[in-house]
Amino acid sequence: MSQKLQKNLGLAAALSTVIGMVIGGGVFFKPQAVYTLTGGAPGLGILAWVIAGILTITAGLTAAEVSAAIPKTGGMMVYIEEIYGKKLGMLTGWMQSVLFFPATIAAIAVMFGNQTVLLLGLNENLIIPITICTVLFISVLNTFGSKTSGIIQTVATVAKLVPLVIIIVFGFIKGSGANPITTPIVAEGLSPMSVIGQVLIAILFAYDGWINVGAIAGEMKNPGKDLPKAIVGGLSITMAVYIAINLAYLWVLPANEIAQFANPASAVATVIFGDMGGKVVTVGILISVFGCINGYLLTGPRVLYTLGQQKSIPGYKTVGALNRNDVPANATLIMGVLSSLYALSGQFNLLSDLSMFAVWSFYVLTFIGVIILRKKQPDLHRPYKVPMYPIIPLIAIAGGLFVVLNQLLFAGMTNTLVSLGGVVVTLIGLPLYSIAQKQAAKEENHNDLDKIA
């Protein structure tokens, strides 16, 4: 009976799931980084929202084939383990646990602290304490059970849509529309090719979440027909919303002014509605961002918990334990503390770029995995196949490689060092895996001896 219930997801429900998974806090804060990188010019910024959207659609269409063909819980870590073996699967989970989730949580929390201080007119020295207290508070909330987390997510989903709609509608009604939108492409002295990679990695942060889309294949009535429509439709709607709000920003303020504000949405709302209106929109954004942090602290620790369950990291008994609410509380608190350490940097853009570099390296492996699986297991049951194979996977692979290599080699010394640091932290997972496996083998030997005794 339950399996029949799981197969009741139609196209409309799948569409809204895709949109809900992807639209987050990035669209409110990333325009500052984008227009800073373009030297205050709007053209490349608007174009990059389109390019990143198309890349995300090809990525979603490609990865969905793997997740539909390997319908196991655990997401990307499981897909990569299935295609490339246990060690690379473990490294995927390790990267997500120590880089992607903590850096993402820290980045969003830094912006939460920043906006709270601005909203309440507090001293700037309080940004980091507020940021860390928020992360730890949400971490503790998530140890009480999934019902609490679910309520926060519902409220936050409504909260993120309200500022988006208000700014898009009133931005076009009340904005002057006198600012340039498509020209210049970049400021004088800059080359579009020199900054496009960094602009894309900034924007991809706002599009992240699409990797989870394939997980709904098992609940769909007709995934082969409806899943590609849901992915293309859902991500196209997301892209349209993102482009519309960025046009609305430019309708009200020029790109070189947007580059001055950490929260362009609040700045635009203040111009449209005055100080009080700007504050009301900021409150909506803060609730949305609180929900984003909660969402990542709900899902991220499950990956760390799985590593513990698989005995893949030292201290696996602690990490892989559930509390009396059937929640991986230890994994949640560990991730909360790790996120707080990242948050000490106070660098929203640096942290979000690090999380995107780390995760896109493994996304590319997932896209390549589609081609490997087609060759190795041609008879594997695929409820959904990526359309226009192999063109769409190849676009996803090429786009992903461009973003990752650009961040590693051509994005300036700071980004290169941070990215290299990310590579080193990821690779540390291998010796840790080896230690954990030896520990597990010793334990098994002891248990066998005890049984004999």
GROMACS .gro file of C-alpha atoms in nm:
model
  453
    1MET     CA    1   0.000   0.000   0.000
    2SER     CA    2   0.278   0.246   0.094
    3GLN     CA    3   0.450   0.193  -0.242
    4LYS     CA    4   0.130   0.294  -0.423
    5LEU     CA    5   0.114   0.604  -0.205
    6GLN     CA    6   0.471   0.688  -0.300
    7LYS     CA    7   0.386   0.678  -0.669
    8ASN     CA    8   0.132   0.959  -0.655
    9LEU     CA    9   0.353   1.255  -0.747
   10GLY     CA   10   0.231   1.424  -1.063
   11LEU     CA   11   0.400   1.691  -1.272
   12ALA     CA   12   0.265   1.988  -1.072
   13ALA     CA   13   0.385   1.845  -0.738
   14ALA     CA   14   0.725   1.758  -0.888
   15LEU     CA   15   0.757   2.109  -1.036
   16SER     CA   16   0.688   2.277  -0.702
   17THR     CA   17   0.932   2.038  -0.527
   18VAL     CA   18   1.209   2.135  -0.770
   19ILE     CA   19   1.141   2.509  -0.724
   20GLY     CA   20   1.122   2.472  -0.344
   21MET     CA   21   1.452   2.283  -0.329
   22VAL     CA   22   1.646   2.537  -0.534
   23ILE     CA   23   1.521   2.887  -0.447
   24GLY     CA   24   1.711   2.991  -0.134
   25GLY     CA   25   1.896   3.284   0.021
   26GLY     CA   26   2.163   3.322  -0.248
   27VAL     CA   27   1.948   3.533  -0.480
   28PHE     CA   28   1.918   3.803  -0.210
   29PHE     CA   29   2.292   3.834  -0.141
   30LYS     CA   30   2.492   3.719  -0.446
   31PRO     CA   31   2.428   4.022  -0.674
   32GLN     CA   32   2.682   4.220  -0.468
   33ALA     CA   33   2.961   3.970  -0.551
   34VAL     CA   34   2.849   3.950  -0.914
   35TYR     CA   35   2.856   4.325  -0.977
   36THR     CA   36   3.177   4.367  -0.778
   37LEU     CA   37   3.343   4.111  -1.007
   38THR     CA   38   3.212   4.284  -1.322
   39GLY     CA   39   3.345   4.619  -1.196
   40GLY     CA   40   2.993   4.757  -1.147
   41ALA     CA   41   2.881   4.671  -1.503
   42PRO     CA   42   2.541   4.496  -1.543
   43GLY     CA   43   2.573   4.308  -1.875
   44LEU     CA   44   2.780   4.003  -1.778
   45GLY     CA   45   2.591   3.978  -1.449
   46ILE     CA   46   2.251   3.934  -1.618
   47LEU     CA   47   2.398   3.705  -1.886
   48ALA     CA   48   2.564   3.487  -1.620
   49TRP     CA   49   2.228   3.424  -1.443
   50VAL     CA   50   2.108   3.278  -1.776
   51ILE     CA   51   2.428   3.073  -1.839
   52ALA     CA   52   2.429   2.937  -1.480
   53GLY     CA   53   2.059   2.849  -1.518
   54ILE     CA   54   2.122   2.656  -1.841
   55LEU     CA   55   2.422   2.477  -1.682
   56THR     CA   56   2.204   2.387  -1.382
   57ILE     CA   57   1.931   2.248  -1.611
   58THR     CA   58   2.185   2.024  -1.793
   59ALA     CA   59   2.326   1.920  -1.454
   60GLY     CA   60   1.981   1.837  -1.316
   61LEU     CA   61   1.879   1.641  -1.627
   62THR     CA   62   2.206   1.443  -1.617
   63ALA     CA   63   2.228   1.364  -1.245
   64ALA     CA   64   1.860   1.263  -1.235
   65GLU     CA   65   1.937   0.959  -1.453
   66VAL     CA   66   2.184   0.830  -1.192
   67SER     CA   67   1.956   0.897  -0.896
   68ALA     CA   68   1.656   0.735  -1.070
   69ALA     CA   69   1.866   0.429  -1.164
   70ILE     CA   70   2.015   0.400  -0.810
   71PRO     CA   71   1.710   0.464  -0.590
   72LYS     CA   72   1.893   0.438  -0.257
   73THR     CA   73   1.895   0.684   0.031
   74GLY     CA   74   2.215   0.885   0.073
   75GLY     CA   75   2.226   1.098  -0.241
   76MET     CA   76   2.548   1.170  -0.427
   77MET     CA   77   2.766   0.971  -0.185
   78VAL     CA   78   2.572   0.654  -0.276
   79TYR     CA   79   2.576   0.724  -0.653
   80ILE     CA   80   2.953   0.776  -0.656
   81GLU     CA   81   3.016   0.468  -0.438
   82GLU     CA   82   2.801   0.260  -0.673
   83ILE     CA   83   2.987   0.384  -0.985
   84TYR     CA   84   3.347   0.432  -0.864
   85GLY     CA   85   3.377   0.219  -0.549
   86LYS     CA   86   3.375   0.258  -0.171
   87LYS     CA   87   3.674   0.490  -0.128
   88LEU     CA   88   3.547   0.758  -0.363
   89GLY     CA   89   3.198   0.723  -0.217
   90MET     CA   90   3.344   0.781   0.130
   91LEU     CA   91   3.540   1.085   0.003
   92THR     CA   92   3.216   1.231  -0.135
   93GLY     CA   93   3.046   1.202   0.203
   94TRP     CA   94   3.357   1.334   0.379
   95MET     CA   95   3.376   1.637   0.146
   96GLN     CA   96   3.007   1.709   0.207
   97SER     CA   97   3.047   1.669   0.584
   98VAL     CA   98   3.360   1.879   0.639
   99LEU     CA   99   3.348   2.126   0.346
  100PHE     CA  100   3.024   2.164   0.154
  101PHE     CA  101   2.765   2.164   0.434
  102PRO     CA  102   2.969   2.349   0.703
  103ALA     CA  103   3.094   2.615   0.456
  104THR     CA  104   2.742   2.665   0.316
  105ILE     CA  105   2.588   2.686   0.664
  106ALA     CA  106   2.862   2.928   0.775
  107ALA     CA  107   2.823   3.146   0.463
  108ILE     CA  108   2.446   3.182   0.505
  109ALA     CA  109   2.480   3.234   0.882
  110VAL     CA  110   2.740   3.510   0.830
  111MET     CA  111   2.486   3.691   0.613
  112PHE     CA  112   2.218   3.632   0.879
  113GLY     CA  113   2.444   3.788   1.144
  114ASN     CA  114   2.535   4.075   0.913
  115GLN     CA  115   2.170   4.157   0.832
  116THR     CA  116   2.055   4.122   1.195
  117VAL     CA  117   2.316   4.378   1.304
  118LEU     CA  118   2.211   4.618   1.026
  119LEU     CA  119   1.840   4.573   1.098
  120LEU     CA  120   1.871   4.634   1.473
  121GLY     CA  121   2.144   4.900   1.443
  122LEU     CA  122   2.385   4.699   1.659
  123ASN     CA  123   2.765   4.721   1.680
  124GLU     CA  124   2.944   4.543   1.393
  125ASN     CA  125   3.153   4.349   1.647
  126LEU     CA  126   2.837   4.148   1.722
  127ILE     CA  127   2.813   3.998   1.369
  128ILE     CA  128   3.030   3.692   1.446
  129PRO     CA  129   2.878   3.622   1.794
  130ILE     CA  130   2.524   3.644   1.647
  131THR     CA  131   2.629   3.421   1.356
  132ILE     CA  132   2.774   3.151   1.582
  133CYS     CA  133   2.487   3.166   1.835
  134THR     CA  134   2.238   3.124   1.546
  135VAL     CA  135   2.421   2.816   1.408
  136LEU     CA  136   2.449   2.653   1.752
  137PHE     CA  137   2.086   2.738   1.841
  138ILE     CA  138   1.955   2.579   1.517
  139SER     CA  139   2.186   2.279   1.571
  140VAL     CA  140   2.033   2.222   1.916
  141LEU     CA  141   1.678   2.268   1.774
  142ASN     CA  142   1.753   1.993   1.522
  143THR     CA  143   1.830   1.745   1.799
  144PHE     CA  144   1.465   1.760   1.918
  145GLY     CA  145   1.325   1.573   1.617
  146SER     CA  146   1.218   1.637   1.261
  147LYS     CA  147   0.879   1.786   1.352
  148THR     CA  148   1.041   2.107   1.482
  149SER     CA  149   1.258   2.130   1.169
  150GLY     CA  150   0.953   2.077   0.948
  151ILE     CA  151   0.763   2.368   1.105
  152ILE     CA  152   1.065   2.600   1.059
  153GLN     CA  153   1.094   2.491   0.693
  154THR     CA  154   0.725   2.562   0.622
  155VAL     CA  155   0.742   2.914   0.770
  156ALA     CA  156   1.072   2.985   0.592
  157THR     CA  157   0.936   2.872   0.253
  158VAL     CA  158   0.654   3.128   0.273
  159ALA     CA  159   0.901   3.390   0.402
  160LYS     CA  160   1.139   3.351   0.107
  161LEU     CA  161   0.863   3.388  -0.153
  162VAL     CA  162   0.711   3.707  -0.005
  163PRO     CA  163   1.020   3.935  -0.048
  164LEU     CA  164   1.082   3.789  -0.396
  165VAL     CA  165   0.730   3.869  -0.517
  166ILE     CA  166   0.721   4.213  -0.349
  167ILE     CA  167   1.053   4.323  -0.500
  168ILE     CA  168   0.977   4.192  -0.850
  169VAL     CA  169   0.629   4.352  -0.864
  170PHE     CA  170   0.705   4.686  -0.697
  171GLY     CA  171   1.057   4.712  -0.841
  172PHE     CA  172   0.911   4.734  -1.191
  173ILE     CA  173   0.618   4.955  -1.084
  174LYS     CA  174   0.813   5.206  -0.877
  175GLY     CA  175   1.165   5.182  -1.022
  176SER     CA  176   1.276   5.438  -1.278
  177GLY     CA  177   1.400   5.182  -1.531
  178ALA     CA  178   1.660   5.438  -1.633
  179ASN     CA  179   1.968   5.230  -1.540
  180PRO     CA  180   2.162   5.032  -1.804
  181ILE     CA  181   2.085   4.659  -1.797
  182THR     CA  182   2.273   4.487  -2.080
  183THR     CA  183   2.566   4.724  -2.133
  184PRO     CA  184   2.847   4.754  -2.062
  185ILE     CA  185   2.924   4.380  -2.035
  186VAL     CA  186   3.211   4.449  -1.791
  187ALA     CA  187   3.384   4.765  -1.669
  188GLU     CA  188   3.665   4.917  -1.872
  189GLY     CA  189   3.996   4.735  -1.823
  190LEU     CA  190   3.829   4.399  -1.746
  191SER     CA  191   3.791   4.108  -1.988
  192PRO     CA  192   3.465   3.905  -1.970
  193MET     CA  193   3.663   3.578  -1.998
  194SER     CA  194   3.880   3.671  -1.699
  195VAL     CA  195   3.582   3.706  -1.462
  196ILE     CA  196   3.311   3.477  -1.605
  197GLY     CA  197   3.431   3.172  -1.405
  198GLN     CA  198   3.418   3.358  -1.073
  199VAL     CA  199   3.082   3.516  -1.160
  200LEU     CA  200   2.941   3.170  -1.242
  201ILE     CA  201   3.065   3.011  -0.919
  202ALA     CA  202   2.905   3.300  -0.726
  203ILE     CA  203   2.570   3.253  -0.904
  204LEU     CA  204   2.574   2.870  -0.888
  205PHE     CA  205   2.548   2.908  -0.509
  206ALA     CA  206   2.199   3.055  -0.563
  207TYR     CA  207   2.103   2.764  -0.793
  208ASP     CA  208   2.231   2.488  -0.564
  209GLY     CA  209   1.988   2.222  -0.441
  210TRP     CA  210   1.910   2.069  -0.784
  211ILE     CA  211   2.111   1.750  -0.700
  212ASN     CA  212   1.821   1.639  -0.476
  213VAL     CA  213   1.570   1.658  -0.761
  214GLY     CA  214   1.628   1.303  -0.889
  215ALA     CA  215   1.536   1.166  -0.545
  216ILE     CA  216   1.167   1.229  -0.621
  217ALA     CA  217   1.175   0.988  -0.921
  218GLY     CA  218   1.062   0.696  -0.702
  219GLU     CA  219   0.750   0.885  -0.594
  220MET     CA  220   0.641   0.989  -0.943
  221LYS     CA  221   0.360   0.825  -1.140
  222ASN     CA  222   0.551   0.853  -1.467
  223PRO     CA  223   0.915   0.956  -1.403
  224GLY     CA  224   1.037   0.880  -1.757
  225LYS     CA  225   0.794   1.135  -1.901
  226ASP     CA  226   0.741   1.381  -1.613
  227LEU     CA  227   1.084   1.406  -1.444
  228PRO     CA  228   1.258   1.584  -1.736
  229LYS     CA  229   0.957   1.820  -1.760
  230ALA     CA  230   0.975   1.886  -1.385
  231ILE     CA  231   1.351   1.953  -1.398
  232VAL     CA  232   1.345   2.172  -1.709
  233GLY     CA  233   1.021   2.343  -1.602
  234GLY     CA  234   1.115   2.388  -1.236
  235LEU     CA  235   1.466   2.514  -1.305
  236SER     CA  236   1.343   2.736  -1.592
  237ILE     CA  237   1.090   2.895  -1.357
  238THR     CA  238   1.365   2.940  -1.096
  239MET     CA  239   1.590   3.096  -1.361
  240ALA     CA  240   1.306   3.327  -1.472
  241VAL     CA  241   1.246   3.436  -1.109
  242TYR     CA  242   1.619   3.499  -1.058
  243ILE     CA  243   1.648   3.701  -1.379
  244ALA     CA  244   1.328   3.893  -1.298
  245ILE     CA  245   1.446   3.991  -0.948
  246ASN     CA  246   1.788   4.093  -1.082
  247LEU     CA  247   1.621   4.307  -1.349
  248ALA     CA  248   1.401   4.456  -1.075
  249TYR     CA  249   1.713   4.541  -0.871
  250LEU     CA  250   1.858   4.718  -1.177
  251TRP     CA  251   1.525   4.889  -1.245
  252VAL     CA  252   1.566   5.061  -0.908
  253LEU     CA  253   1.945   5.088  -0.854
  254PRO     CA  254   2.239   5.084  -1.101
  255ALA     CA  255   2.477   4.786  -1.090
  256ASN     CA  256   2.766   4.989  -0.946
  257GLU     CA  257   2.546   5.085  -0.647
  258ILE     CA  258   2.416   4.728  -0.599
  259ALA     CA  259   2.783   4.625  -0.566
  260GLN     CA  260   2.801   4.839  -0.250
  261PHE     CA  261   2.526   4.653  -0.060
  262ALA     CA  262   2.566   4.314   0.111
  263ASN     CA  263   2.187   4.275   0.083
  264PRO     CA  264   2.071   4.437  -0.244
  265ALA     CA  265   1.711   4.320  -0.182
  266SER     CA  266   1.685   4.531   0.136
  267ALA     CA  267   1.857   4.827  -0.030
  268VAL     CA  268   1.610   4.815  -0.321
  269ALA     CA  269   1.313   4.773  -0.082
  270THR     CA  270   1.431   5.077   0.115
  271VAL     CA  271   1.437   5.287  -0.204
  272ILE     CA  272   1.088   5.165  -0.302
  273PHE     CA  273   0.910   5.169   0.037
  274GLY     CA  274   1.130   5.382   0.262
  275ASP     CA  275   1.316   5.273   0.576
  276MET     CA  276   1.026   5.086   0.737
  277GLY     CA  277   0.945   4.895   0.415
  278GLY     CA  278   1.310   4.801   0.378
  279LYS     CA  279   1.311   4.666   0.733
  280VAL     CA  280   0.996   4.458   0.677
  281VAL     CA  281   1.150   4.300   0.365
  282THR     CA  282   1.473   4.237   0.560
  283VAL     CA  283   1.274   4.052   0.829
  284GLY     CA  284   1.123   3.829   0.557
  285ILE     CA  285   1.470   3.762   0.416
  286LEU     CA  286   1.606   3.683   0.766
  287ILE     CA  287   1.328   3.427   0.825
  288SER     CA  288   1.406   3.276   0.484
  289VAL     CA  289   1.779   3.260   0.564
  290PHE     CA  290   1.707   3.108   0.907
  291GLY     CA  291   1.513   2.837   0.721
  292CYS     CA  292   1.803   2.782   0.479
  293ILE     CA  293   2.044   2.726   0.770
  294ASN     CA  294   1.789   2.491   0.927
  295GLY     CA  295   1.749   2.297   0.601
  296TYR     CA  296   2.123   2.239   0.569
  297LEU     CA  297   2.154   2.146   0.940
  298LEU     CA  298   1.870   1.900   0.889
  299THR     CA  299   2.017   1.726   0.581
  300GLY     CA  300   2.395   1.769   0.627
  301PRO     CA  301   2.435   1.573   0.952
  302ARG     CA  302   2.256   1.275   0.790
  303VAL     CA  303   2.557   1.238   0.557
  304LEU     CA  304   2.800   1.250   0.852
  305TYR     CA  305   2.576   1.001   1.041
  306THR     CA  306   2.586   0.765   0.737
  307LEU     CA  307   2.968   0.779   0.737
  308GLY     CA  308   2.953   0.677   1.104
  309GLN     CA  309   2.710   0.395   1.030
  310GLN     CA  310   2.939   0.269   0.755
  311LYS     CA  311   3.236   0.279   0.998
  312SER     CA  312   3.415   0.503   0.747
  313ILE     CA  313   3.558   0.763   0.989
  314PRO     CA  314   3.729   0.743   1.330
  315GLY     CA  315   3.483   0.788   1.618
  316TYR     CA  316   3.215   0.620   1.407
  317LYS     CA  317   3.024   0.496   1.715
  318THR     CA  318   2.971   0.854   1.835
  319VAL     CA  319   2.896   1.000   1.492
  320GLY     CA  320   2.669   0.713   1.387
  321ALA     CA  321   2.452   0.721   1.700
  322LEU     CA  322   2.089   0.837   1.728
  323ASN     CA  323   1.946   1.011   2.035
  324ARG     CA  324   1.613   0.925   2.201
  325ASN     CA  325   1.431   1.139   1.939
  326ASP     CA  326   1.581   0.917   1.665
  327VAL     CA  327   1.790   1.210   1.542
  328PRO     CA  328   2.167   1.197   1.470
  329ALA     CA  329   2.229   1.452   1.748
  330ASN     CA  330   2.606   1.400   1.776
  331ALA     CA  331   2.654   1.443   1.400
  332THR     CA  332   2.431   1.754   1.410
  333LEU     CA  333   2.626   1.916   1.695
  334ILE     CA  334   2.963   1.829   1.534
  335MET     CA  335   2.848   1.994   1.211
  336GLY     CA  336   2.720   2.294   1.406
  337VAL     CA  337   3.057   2.341   1.577
  338LEU     CA  338   3.247   2.295   1.248
  339SER     CA  339   3.020   2.549   1.076
  340SER     CA  340   3.082   2.792   1.364
  341LEU     CA  341   3.459   2.758   1.315
  342TYR     CA  342   3.420   2.841   0.943
  343ALA     CA  343   3.195   3.134   1.036
  344LEU     CA  344   3.479   3.292   1.237
  345SER     CA  345   3.620   3.405   0.900
  346GLY     CA  346   3.315   3.629   0.852
  347GLN     CA  347   3.356   3.588   0.474
  348PHE     CA  348   3.025   3.510   0.299
  349ASN     CA  349   3.159   3.503  -0.058
  350LEU     CA  350   3.480   3.314   0.023
  351LEU     CA  351   3.287   3.046   0.217
  352SER     CA  352   3.018   3.007  -0.049
  353ASP     CA  353   3.283   2.985  -0.325
  354LEU     CA  354   3.466   2.715  -0.126
  355SER     CA  355   3.145   2.512  -0.086
  356MET     CA  356   3.068   2.541  -0.460
  357PHE     CA  357   3.422   2.445  -0.566
  358ALA     CA  358   3.416   2.139  -0.339
  359VAL     CA  359   3.074   2.012  -0.441
  360TRP     CA  360   3.102   2.085  -0.816
  361SER     CA  361   3.421   1.873  -0.830
  362PHE     CA  362   3.204   1.576  -0.729
  363TYR     CA  363   2.906   1.684  -0.940
  364VAL     CA  364   3.133   1.646  -1.245
  365LEU     CA  365   3.215   1.288  -1.133
  366THR     CA  366   2.840   1.222  -1.110
  367PHE     CA  367   2.784   1.349  -1.468
  368ILE     CA  368   3.071   1.133  -1.598
  369GLY     CA  369   2.912   0.846  -1.403
  370VAL     CA  370   2.606   0.858  -1.630
  371ILE     CA  371   2.828   0.775  -1.931
  372ILE     CA  372   3.019   0.506  -1.735
  373LEU     CA  373   2.693   0.338  -1.622
  374ARG     CA  374   2.553   0.343  -1.978
  375LYS     CA  375   2.864   0.153  -2.097
  376LYS     CA  376   2.911  -0.083  -1.798
  377GLN     CA  377   2.545  -0.158  -1.724
  378PRO     CA  378   2.342  -0.108  -2.044
  379ASP     CA  379   2.061  -0.331  -1.910
  380LEU     CA  380   2.021  -0.142  -1.579
  381HIS     CA  381   1.659  -0.041  -1.519
  382ARG     CA  382   1.640   0.333  -1.590
  383PRO     CA  383   1.295   0.477  -1.513
  384TYR     CA  384   1.427   0.803  -1.658
  385LYS     CA  385   1.695   0.863  -1.923
  386VAL     CA  386   1.866   1.196  -1.984
  387PRO     CA  387   1.730   1.344  -2.310
  388MET     CA  388   1.963   1.421  -2.604
  389TYR     CA  389   2.228   1.180  -2.469
  390PRO     CA  390   2.530   1.231  -2.478
  391ILE     CA  391   2.503   1.604  -2.564
  392ILE     CA  392   2.342   1.720  -2.237
  393PRO     CA  393   2.581   1.521  -2.010
  394LEU     CA  394   2.879   1.654  -2.210
  395ILE     CA  395   2.757   2.015  -2.167
  396ALA     CA  396   2.717   1.952  -1.791
  397ILE     CA  397   3.067   1.799  -1.770
  398ALA     CA  398   3.231   2.080  -1.972
  399GLY     CA  399   3.051   2.354  -1.774
  400GLY     CA  400   3.137   2.192  -1.442
  401LEU     CA  401   3.503   2.144  -1.534
  402PHE     CA  402   3.526   2.507  -1.648
  403VAL     CA  403   3.390   2.634  -1.315
  404VAL     CA  404   3.612   2.404  -1.101
  405LEU     CA  405   3.936   2.458  -1.296
  406ASN     CA  406   3.878   2.833  -1.319
  407GLN     CA  407   3.838   2.853  -0.941
  408LEU     CA  408   4.149   2.642  -0.887
  409LEU     CA  409   4.380   2.806  -1.142
  410PHE     CA  410   4.258   3.145  -1.261
  411ALA     CA  411   4.049   3.310  -0.987
  412GLY     CA  412   4.334   3.484  -0.802
  413MET     CA  413   4.575   3.372  -0.532
  414THR     CA  414   4.322   3.374  -0.243
  415ASN     CA  415   4.069   3.157  -0.429
  416THR     CA  416   4.343   2.922  -0.550
  417LEU     CA  417   4.479   2.876  -0.196
  418VAL     CA  418   4.130   2.824  -0.049
  419SER     CA  419   4.048   2.573  -0.327
  420LEU     CA  420   4.378   2.387  -0.275
  421GLY     CA  421   4.300   2.381   0.098
  422GLY     CA  422   3.966   2.224   0.006
  423VAL     CA  423   4.142   1.956  -0.201
  424VAL     CA  424   4.380   1.877   0.090
  425VAL     CA  425   4.093   1.859   0.344
  426THR     CA  426   3.903   1.625   0.109
  427LEU     CA  427   4.206   1.397   0.061
  428ILE     CA  428   4.260   1.375   0.441
  429GLY     CA  429   3.949   1.155   0.427
  430LEU     CA  430   4.155   0.868   0.277
  431PRO     CA  431   4.392   0.805   0.573
  432LEU     CA  432   4.099   0.858   0.813
  433TYR     CA  433   3.900   0.595   0.621
  434SER     CA  434   4.195   0.357   0.649
  435ILE     CA  435   4.222   0.415   1.029
  436ALA     CA  436   3.844   0.362   1.074
  437GLN     CA  437   3.850   0.040   0.870
  438LYS     CA  438   4.136  -0.097   1.084
  439GLN     CA  439   3.945  -0.001   1.402
  440ALA     CA  440   3.632  -0.177   1.271
  441ALA     CA  441   3.831  -0.490   1.175
  442LYS     CA  442   3.991  -0.503   1.524
  443GLU     CA  443   3.649  -0.473   1.687
  444GLU     CA  444   3.511  -0.753   1.475
  445ASN     CA  445   3.806  -0.976   1.572
  446HIS     CA  446   3.747  -0.898   1.942
  447ASN     CA  447   3.377  -0.976   1.905
  448ASP     CA  448   3.456  -1.306   1.730
  449LEU     CA  449   3.701  -1.399   2.007
  450ASP     CA  450   3.443  -1.311   2.273
  451LYS     CA  451   3.189  -1.536   2.104
  452ILE     CA  452   3.441  -1.825   2.094
  453ALA     CA  453   3.529  -1.765   2.459
   0.00000   0.00000   0.00000
